[in-house]
Amino acid sequence: MAELAALEDPKAREVNERHGDDHSVNLSKLRALAKRLKTQQELARRLWETDDTAAKLLALLICRPKAFERDELDTMLRQARTPKVHDWLVNYVVKKNPHSEELRPAWSADPDPVVASAGWALTTERVAKKPEGLDLAKLLDVIEAEMKDAPERLQWAMNHCLAQIGIEHAEHRARALDIGERLEVLKDYPTSPGCTSPFAPIWITEMVRRQHERL
């Protein structure tokens, strides 16, 4: 904890707070510390219990993802209230855990929109890597009905899933583009030069174009 405190940088906090995160540690330095510590599951658990955001992020880098039980991950997700902790937990730990597929539908149906966004993130992963058994048309039905009025974090996750369906599954592409055009979610989102807009029709069209270029 003393070492984490020594890594605090007021400029990093200023940037992080704009994204809803409440820590001051430069993430490159945090990763360097994690690399030195290597995997330490017990230390990871103790760091998580401090309820300090930087400590939680470090815990997620040095933990053993497959070592967590289903209920433990559920509790951790509900404790991960800042966006960066939430994202790292889902992407670095839950996606590598054997309980991820069991948690995916449970979280997607959760009344807490932040928890539900984690379920949608896991669904997006499956759309891209293991779509067998997913009802993509039904997913599009839900997105069409609910994405427009969803809270921000959930809306982002649903929009990502919409784009992924359109990018990866040609048979659903026209409908995905149509839903994106009609709902106009993130249509006016400011996008830096050289970056692809998160507006689903632009995102889908650009990624499909790149796929064709590689062929």
mmCIF file of C-alpha atoms in Angstrom:
data_model
loop_
_atom_site.group_PDB
_atom_site.id
_atom_site.type_symbol
_atom_site.label_atom_id
_atom_site.label_comp_id
_atom_site.label_asym_id
_atom_site.label_seq_id
_atom_site.Cartn_x
_atom_site.Cartn_y
_atom_site.Cartn_z
ATOM 1 C CA MET A 1 0.000 0.000 0.000
ATOM 2 C CA ALA A 2 2.932 2.322 0.757
ATOM 3 C CA GLU A 3 4.404 1.557 -2.643
ATOM 4 C CA LEU A 4 1.067 2.332 -4.327
ATOM 5 C CA ALA A 5 0.829 5.598 -2.401
ATOM 6 C CA ALA A 6 4.310 6.521 -3.642
ATOM 7 C CA LEU A 7 3.130 6.061 -7.240
ATOM 8 C CA GLU A 8 0.341 8.628 -6.868
ATOM 9 C CA ASP A 9 0.328 11.348 -9.497
ATOM 10 C CA PRO A 10 -2.115 14.309 -9.275
ATOM 11 C CA LYS A 11 -2.167 14.622 -13.083
ATOM 12 C CA ALA A 12 -3.202 10.966 -13.403
ATOM 13 C CA ARG A 13 -6.062 11.566 -10.945
ATOM 14 C CA GLU A 14 -7.278 14.505 -12.988
ATOM 15 C CA VAL A 15 -7.439 12.361 -16.156
ATOM 16 C CA ASN A 16 -8.934 9.362 -14.341
ATOM 17 C CA GLU A 17 -11.657 11.397 -12.647
ATOM 18 C CA ARG A 18 -12.902 12.540 -16.045
ATOM 19 C CA HIS A 19 -13.654 8.855 -16.723
ATOM 20 C CA GLY A 20 -15.301 8.233 -13.359
ATOM 21 C CA ASP A 21 -12.236 6.614 -11.743
ATOM 22 C CA ASP A 22 -10.956 7.715 -8.337
ATOM 23 C CA HIS A 23 -7.281 6.742 -8.286
ATOM 24 C CA SER A 24 -4.051 8.634 -8.928
ATOM 25 C CA VAL A 25 -1.695 5.871 -10.054
ATOM 26 C CA ASN A 26 -0.215 5.861 -13.535
ATOM 27 C CA LEU A 27 -1.356 2.533 -15.028
ATOM 28 C CA SER A 28 1.975 1.843 -16.763
ATOM 29 C CA LYS A 29 3.727 2.066 -13.373
ATOM 30 C CA LEU A 30 1.018 -0.113 -11.825
ATOM 31 C CA ARG A 31 1.595 -2.779 -14.497
ATOM 32 C CA ALA A 32 5.356 -2.623 -13.882
ATOM 33 C CA LEU A 33 4.729 -3.238 -10.174
ATOM 34 C CA ALA A 34 2.441 -6.171 -11.002
ATOM 35 C CA LYS A 35 5.089 -7.651 -13.295
ATOM 36 C CA ARG A 36 7.593 -7.546 -10.435
ATOM 37 C CA LEU A 37 5.166 -9.122 -7.948
ATOM 38 C CA LYS A 38 4.060 -11.846 -10.407
ATOM 39 C CA THR A 39 1.019 -14.019 -9.573
ATOM 40 C CA GLN A 40 0.148 -13.970 -5.858
ATOM 41 C CA GLN A 41 -3.439 -15.020 -5.225
ATOM 42 C CA GLU A 42 -3.438 -14.483 -1.461
ATOM 43 C CA LEU A 43 -1.939 -11.005 -1.762
ATOM 44 C CA ALA A 44 -4.480 -10.232 -4.489
ATOM 45 C CA ARG A 45 -7.350 -11.133 -2.151
ATOM 46 C CA ARG A 46 -5.930 -8.928 0.619
ATOM 47 C CA LEU A 47 -5.397 -6.000 -1.759
ATOM 48 C CA TRP A 48 -8.990 -6.332 -2.998
ATOM 49 C CA GLU A 49 -10.304 -6.199 0.574
ATOM 50 C CA THR A 50 -8.651 -2.800 1.196
ATOM 51 C CA ASP A 51 -11.388 -1.186 -0.946
ATOM 52 C CA ASP A 52 -8.739 1.126 -2.421
ATOM 53 C CA THR A 53 -9.146 1.504 -6.204
ATOM 54 C CA ALA A 54 -5.436 1.306 -7.064
ATOM 55 C CA ALA A 55 -5.048 -1.725 -4.786
ATOM 56 C CA LYS A 56 -8.034 -3.398 -6.465
ATOM 57 C CA LEU A 57 -6.518 -2.797 -9.910
ATOM 58 C CA LEU A 58 -3.202 -4.287 -8.752
ATOM 59 C CA ALA A 59 -5.085 -7.262 -7.296
ATOM 60 C CA LEU A 60 -6.660 -7.963 -10.680
ATOM 61 C CA LEU A 61 -3.221 -7.972 -12.333
ATOM 62 C CA ILE A 62 -1.576 -10.416 -9.899
ATOM 63 C CA CYS A 63 -4.493 -12.759 -9.132
ATOM 64 C CA ARG A 64 -5.107 -16.237 -10.554
ATOM 65 C CA PRO A 65 -8.332 -15.783 -12.586
ATOM 66 C CA LYS A 66 -9.379 -19.442 -12.480
ATOM 67 C CA ALA A 67 -9.084 -19.597 -8.678
ATOM 68 C CA PHE A 68 -12.258 -17.614 -7.924
ATOM 69 C CA GLU A 69 -15.599 -19.258 -7.189
ATOM 70 C CA ARG A 70 -18.795 -18.131 -8.923
ATOM 71 C CA ASP A 71 -20.275 -16.350 -5.876
ATOM 72 C CA GLU A 72 -16.945 -14.686 -5.148
ATOM 73 C CA LEU A 73 -16.880 -13.151 -8.647
ATOM 74 C CA ASP A 74 -20.486 -12.016 -8.265
ATOM 75 C CA THR A 75 -19.629 -10.244 -5.001
ATOM 76 C CA MET A 76 -16.490 -8.698 -6.523
ATOM 77 C CA LEU A 77 -18.437 -7.339 -9.488
ATOM 78 C CA ARG A 78 -20.914 -5.626 -7.165
ATOM 79 C CA GLN A 79 -17.987 -4.110 -5.229
ATOM 80 C CA ALA A 80 -16.302 -2.859 -8.436
ATOM 81 C CA ARG A 81 -18.068 0.450 -8.784
ATOM 82 C CA THR A 82 -15.470 2.433 -10.761
ATOM 83 C CA PRO A 83 -15.338 1.831 -14.535
ATOM 84 C CA LYS A 84 -11.664 0.754 -14.685
ATOM 85 C CA VAL A 85 -11.981 -1.802 -11.860
ATOM 86 C CA HIS A 86 -15.196 -3.113 -13.435
ATOM 87 C CA ASP A 87 -13.600 -3.420 -16.901
ATOM 88 C CA TRP A 88 -10.419 -5.097 -15.679
ATOM 89 C CA LEU A 89 -12.381 -7.524 -13.500
ATOM 90 C CA VAL A 90 -14.564 -8.591 -16.432
ATOM 91 C CA ASN A 91 -11.801 -8.686 -19.052
ATOM 92 C CA TYR A 92 -8.789 -9.948 -17.085
ATOM 93 C CA VAL A 93 -10.497 -12.262 -14.603
ATOM 94 C CA VAL A 94 -14.104 -13.251 -15.350
ATOM 95 C CA LYS A 95 -13.514 -14.004 -19.041
ATOM 96 C CA LYS A 96 -10.757 -16.460 -18.039
ATOM 97 C CA ASN A 97 -12.780 -18.099 -15.264
ATOM 98 C CA PRO A 98 -14.709 -21.383 -15.754
ATOM 99 C CA HIS A 99 -17.866 -19.793 -14.258
ATOM 100 C CA SER A 100 -18.058 -17.008 -16.859
ATOM 101 C CA GLU A 101 -20.738 -18.667 -18.992
ATOM 102 C CA GLU A 102 -22.870 -19.375 -15.920
ATOM 103 C CA LEU A 103 -22.561 -15.746 -14.798
ATOM 104 C CA ARG A 104 -23.238 -14.257 -18.251
ATOM 105 C CA PRO A 105 -27.053 -14.737 -18.417
ATOM 106 C CA ALA A 106 -27.476 -14.122 -14.675
ATOM 107 C CA TRP A 107 -25.695 -10.780 -14.889
ATOM 108 C CA SER A 108 -27.405 -9.771 -18.148
ATOM 109 C CA ALA A 109 -30.784 -10.090 -16.408
ATOM 110 C CA ASP A 110 -29.700 -8.265 -13.232
ATOM 111 C CA PRO A 111 -31.722 -5.149 -12.311
ATOM 112 C CA ASP A 112 -28.493 -3.242 -11.554
ATOM 113 C CA PRO A 113 -27.473 -1.751 -14.945
ATOM 114 C CA VAL A 114 -23.752 -1.855 -14.077
ATOM 115 C CA VAL A 115 -23.979 -5.579 -13.292
ATOM 116 C CA ALA A 116 -26.074 -6.100 -16.441
ATOM 117 C CA SER A 117 -23.379 -4.352 -18.503
ATOM 118 C CA ALA A 118 -20.903 -7.056 -17.411
ATOM 119 C CA GLY A 119 -23.304 -9.723 -18.689
ATOM 120 C CA TRP A 120 -23.489 -7.933 -22.023
ATOM 121 C CA ALA A 121 -19.678 -7.661 -22.176
ATOM 122 C CA LEU A 122 -19.447 -11.449 -21.758
ATOM 123 C CA THR A 123 -22.121 -11.900 -24.434
ATOM 124 C CA THR A 124 -20.148 -9.679 -26.837
ATOM 125 C CA GLU A 125 -17.106 -11.890 -26.257
ATOM 126 C CA ARG A 126 -19.167 -14.946 -27.191
ATOM 127 C CA VAL A 127 -20.641 -13.240 -30.270
ATOM 128 C CA ALA A 128 -17.079 -12.745 -31.519
ATOM 129 C CA LYS A 129 -15.398 -15.967 -30.414
ATOM 130 C CA LYS A 130 -17.981 -18.670 -29.689
ATOM 131 C CA PRO A 131 -21.408 -17.766 -31.111
ATOM 132 C CA GLU A 132 -22.678 -21.338 -31.289
ATOM 133 C CA GLY A 133 -25.844 -21.641 -29.189
ATOM 134 C CA LEU A 134 -26.490 -17.890 -28.996
ATOM 135 C CA ASP A 135 -29.787 -16.613 -30.401
ATOM 136 C CA LEU A 136 -28.430 -13.560 -32.230
ATOM 137 C CA ALA A 137 -31.849 -12.509 -33.538
ATOM 138 C CA LYS A 138 -33.187 -12.494 -29.982
ATOM 139 C CA LEU A 139 -30.206 -10.437 -28.792
ATOM 140 C CA LEU A 140 -30.991 -7.902 -31.522
ATOM 141 C CA ASP A 141 -34.634 -7.859 -30.351
ATOM 142 C CA VAL A 142 -33.531 -6.936 -26.818
ATOM 143 C CA ILE A 143 -31.048 -4.313 -28.063
ATOM 144 C CA GLU A 144 -33.697 -2.782 -30.317
ATOM 145 C CA ALA A 145 -36.199 -2.570 -27.460
ATOM 146 C CA GLU A 146 -33.927 -1.484 -24.596
ATOM 147 C CA MET A 147 -30.671 0.153 -25.719
ATOM 148 C CA LYS A 148 -32.019 3.645 -26.488
ATOM 149 C CA ASP A 149 -33.149 4.284 -22.898
ATOM 150 C CA ALA A 150 -30.533 2.195 -21.058
ATOM 151 C CA PRO A 151 -28.214 3.883 -18.493
ATOM 152 C CA GLU A 152 -24.825 4.874 -19.920
ATOM 153 C CA ARG A 153 -22.631 1.894 -18.937
ATOM 154 C CA LEU A 154 -25.304 -0.616 -19.988
ATOM 155 C CA GLN A 155 -25.974 1.296 -23.204
ATOM 156 C CA TRP A 156 -22.263 1.169 -24.127
ATOM 157 C CA ALA A 157 -22.162 -2.588 -23.524
ATOM 158 C CA MET A 158 -25.304 -3.227 -25.582
ATOM 159 C CA ASN A 159 -24.003 -0.989 -28.369
ATOM 160 C CA HIS A 160 -20.738 -2.956 -28.452
ATOM 161 C CA CYS A 161 -22.716 -6.185 -28.744
ATOM 162 C CA LEU A 162 -24.801 -4.695 -31.581
ATOM 163 C CA ALA A 163 -21.645 -3.688 -33.446
ATOM 164 C CA GLN A 164 -20.023 -7.076 -32.889
ATOM 165 C CA ILE A 165 -23.056 -8.911 -34.284
ATOM 166 C CA GLY A 166 -22.966 -6.675 -37.349
ATOM 167 C CA ILE A 167 -19.229 -7.103 -37.822
ATOM 168 C CA GLU A 168 -18.980 -10.857 -37.310
ATOM 169 C CA HIS A 169 -22.276 -12.166 -38.700
ATOM 170 C CA ALA A 170 -23.087 -11.112 -42.266
ATOM 171 C CA GLU A 171 -26.578 -12.629 -42.122
ATOM 172 C CA HIS A 172 -27.537 -10.195 -39.329
ATOM 173 C CA ARG A 173 -25.556 -7.197 -40.622
ATOM 174 C CA ALA A 174 -28.375 -5.376 -42.415
ATOM 175 C CA ARG A 175 -30.589 -5.541 -39.327
ATOM 176 C CA ALA A 176 -27.766 -4.443 -37.006
ATOM 177 C CA LEU A 177 -27.068 -1.444 -39.255
ATOM 178 C CA ASP A 178 -30.769 -0.595 -39.372
ATOM 179 C CA ILE A 179 -31.133 -0.730 -35.571
ATOM 180 C CA GLY A 180 -28.080 1.499 -35.169
ATOM 181 C CA GLU A 181 -29.367 4.035 -37.722
ATOM 182 C CA ARG A 182 -32.828 4.232 -36.153
ATOM 183 C CA LEU A 183 -31.768 4.398 -32.490
ATOM 184 C CA GLU A 184 -28.900 6.848 -33.168
ATOM 185 C CA VAL A 185 -27.128 5.790 -29.938
ATOM 186 C CA LEU A 186 -23.673 7.477 -29.712
ATOM 187 C CA LYS A 187 -24.205 9.055 -33.150
ATOM 188 C CA ASP A 188 -22.739 12.375 -32.002
ATOM 189 C CA TYR A 189 -20.064 10.924 -29.711
ATOM 190 C CA PRO A 190 -16.840 12.979 -30.107
ATOM 191 C CA THR A 191 -14.211 10.787 -31.756
ATOM 192 C CA SER A 192 -10.489 11.586 -31.887
ATOM 193 C CA PRO A 193 -8.788 11.742 -35.310
ATOM 194 C CA GLY A 194 -7.721 8.277 -36.428
ATOM 195 C CA CYS A 195 -10.210 6.538 -34.130
ATOM 196 C CA THR A 196 -13.381 4.757 -35.229
ATOM 197 C CA SER A 197 -16.679 6.206 -34.016
ATOM 198 C CA PRO A 198 -18.606 4.029 -31.513
ATOM 199 C CA PHE A 199 -21.795 4.777 -33.520
ATOM 200 C CA ALA A 200 -22.673 1.217 -34.577
ATOM 201 C CA PRO A 201 -23.290 1.795 -38.338
ATOM 202 C CA ILE A 202 -19.925 3.578 -38.749
ATOM 203 C CA TRP A 203 -18.152 1.019 -36.522
ATOM 204 C CA ILE A 204 -19.608 -1.983 -38.374
ATOM 205 C CA THR A 205 -18.936 -0.543 -41.839
ATOM 206 C CA GLU A 206 -15.328 0.343 -41.000
ATOM 207 C CA MET A 207 -14.461 -3.022 -39.428
ATOM 208 C CA VAL A 208 -16.050 -4.974 -42.299
ATOM 209 C CA ARG A 209 -14.067 -2.824 -44.762
ATOM 210 C CA ARG A 210 -10.846 -3.718 -42.924
ATOM 211 C CA GLN A 211 -11.763 -7.416 -42.955
ATOM 212 C CA HIS A 212 -12.234 -7.284 -46.751
ATOM 213 C CA GLU A 213 -8.917 -5.479 -47.173
ATOM 214 C CA ARG A 214 -7.139 -8.321 -45.365
ATOM 215 C CA LEU A 215 -8.660 -10.976 -47.649
#
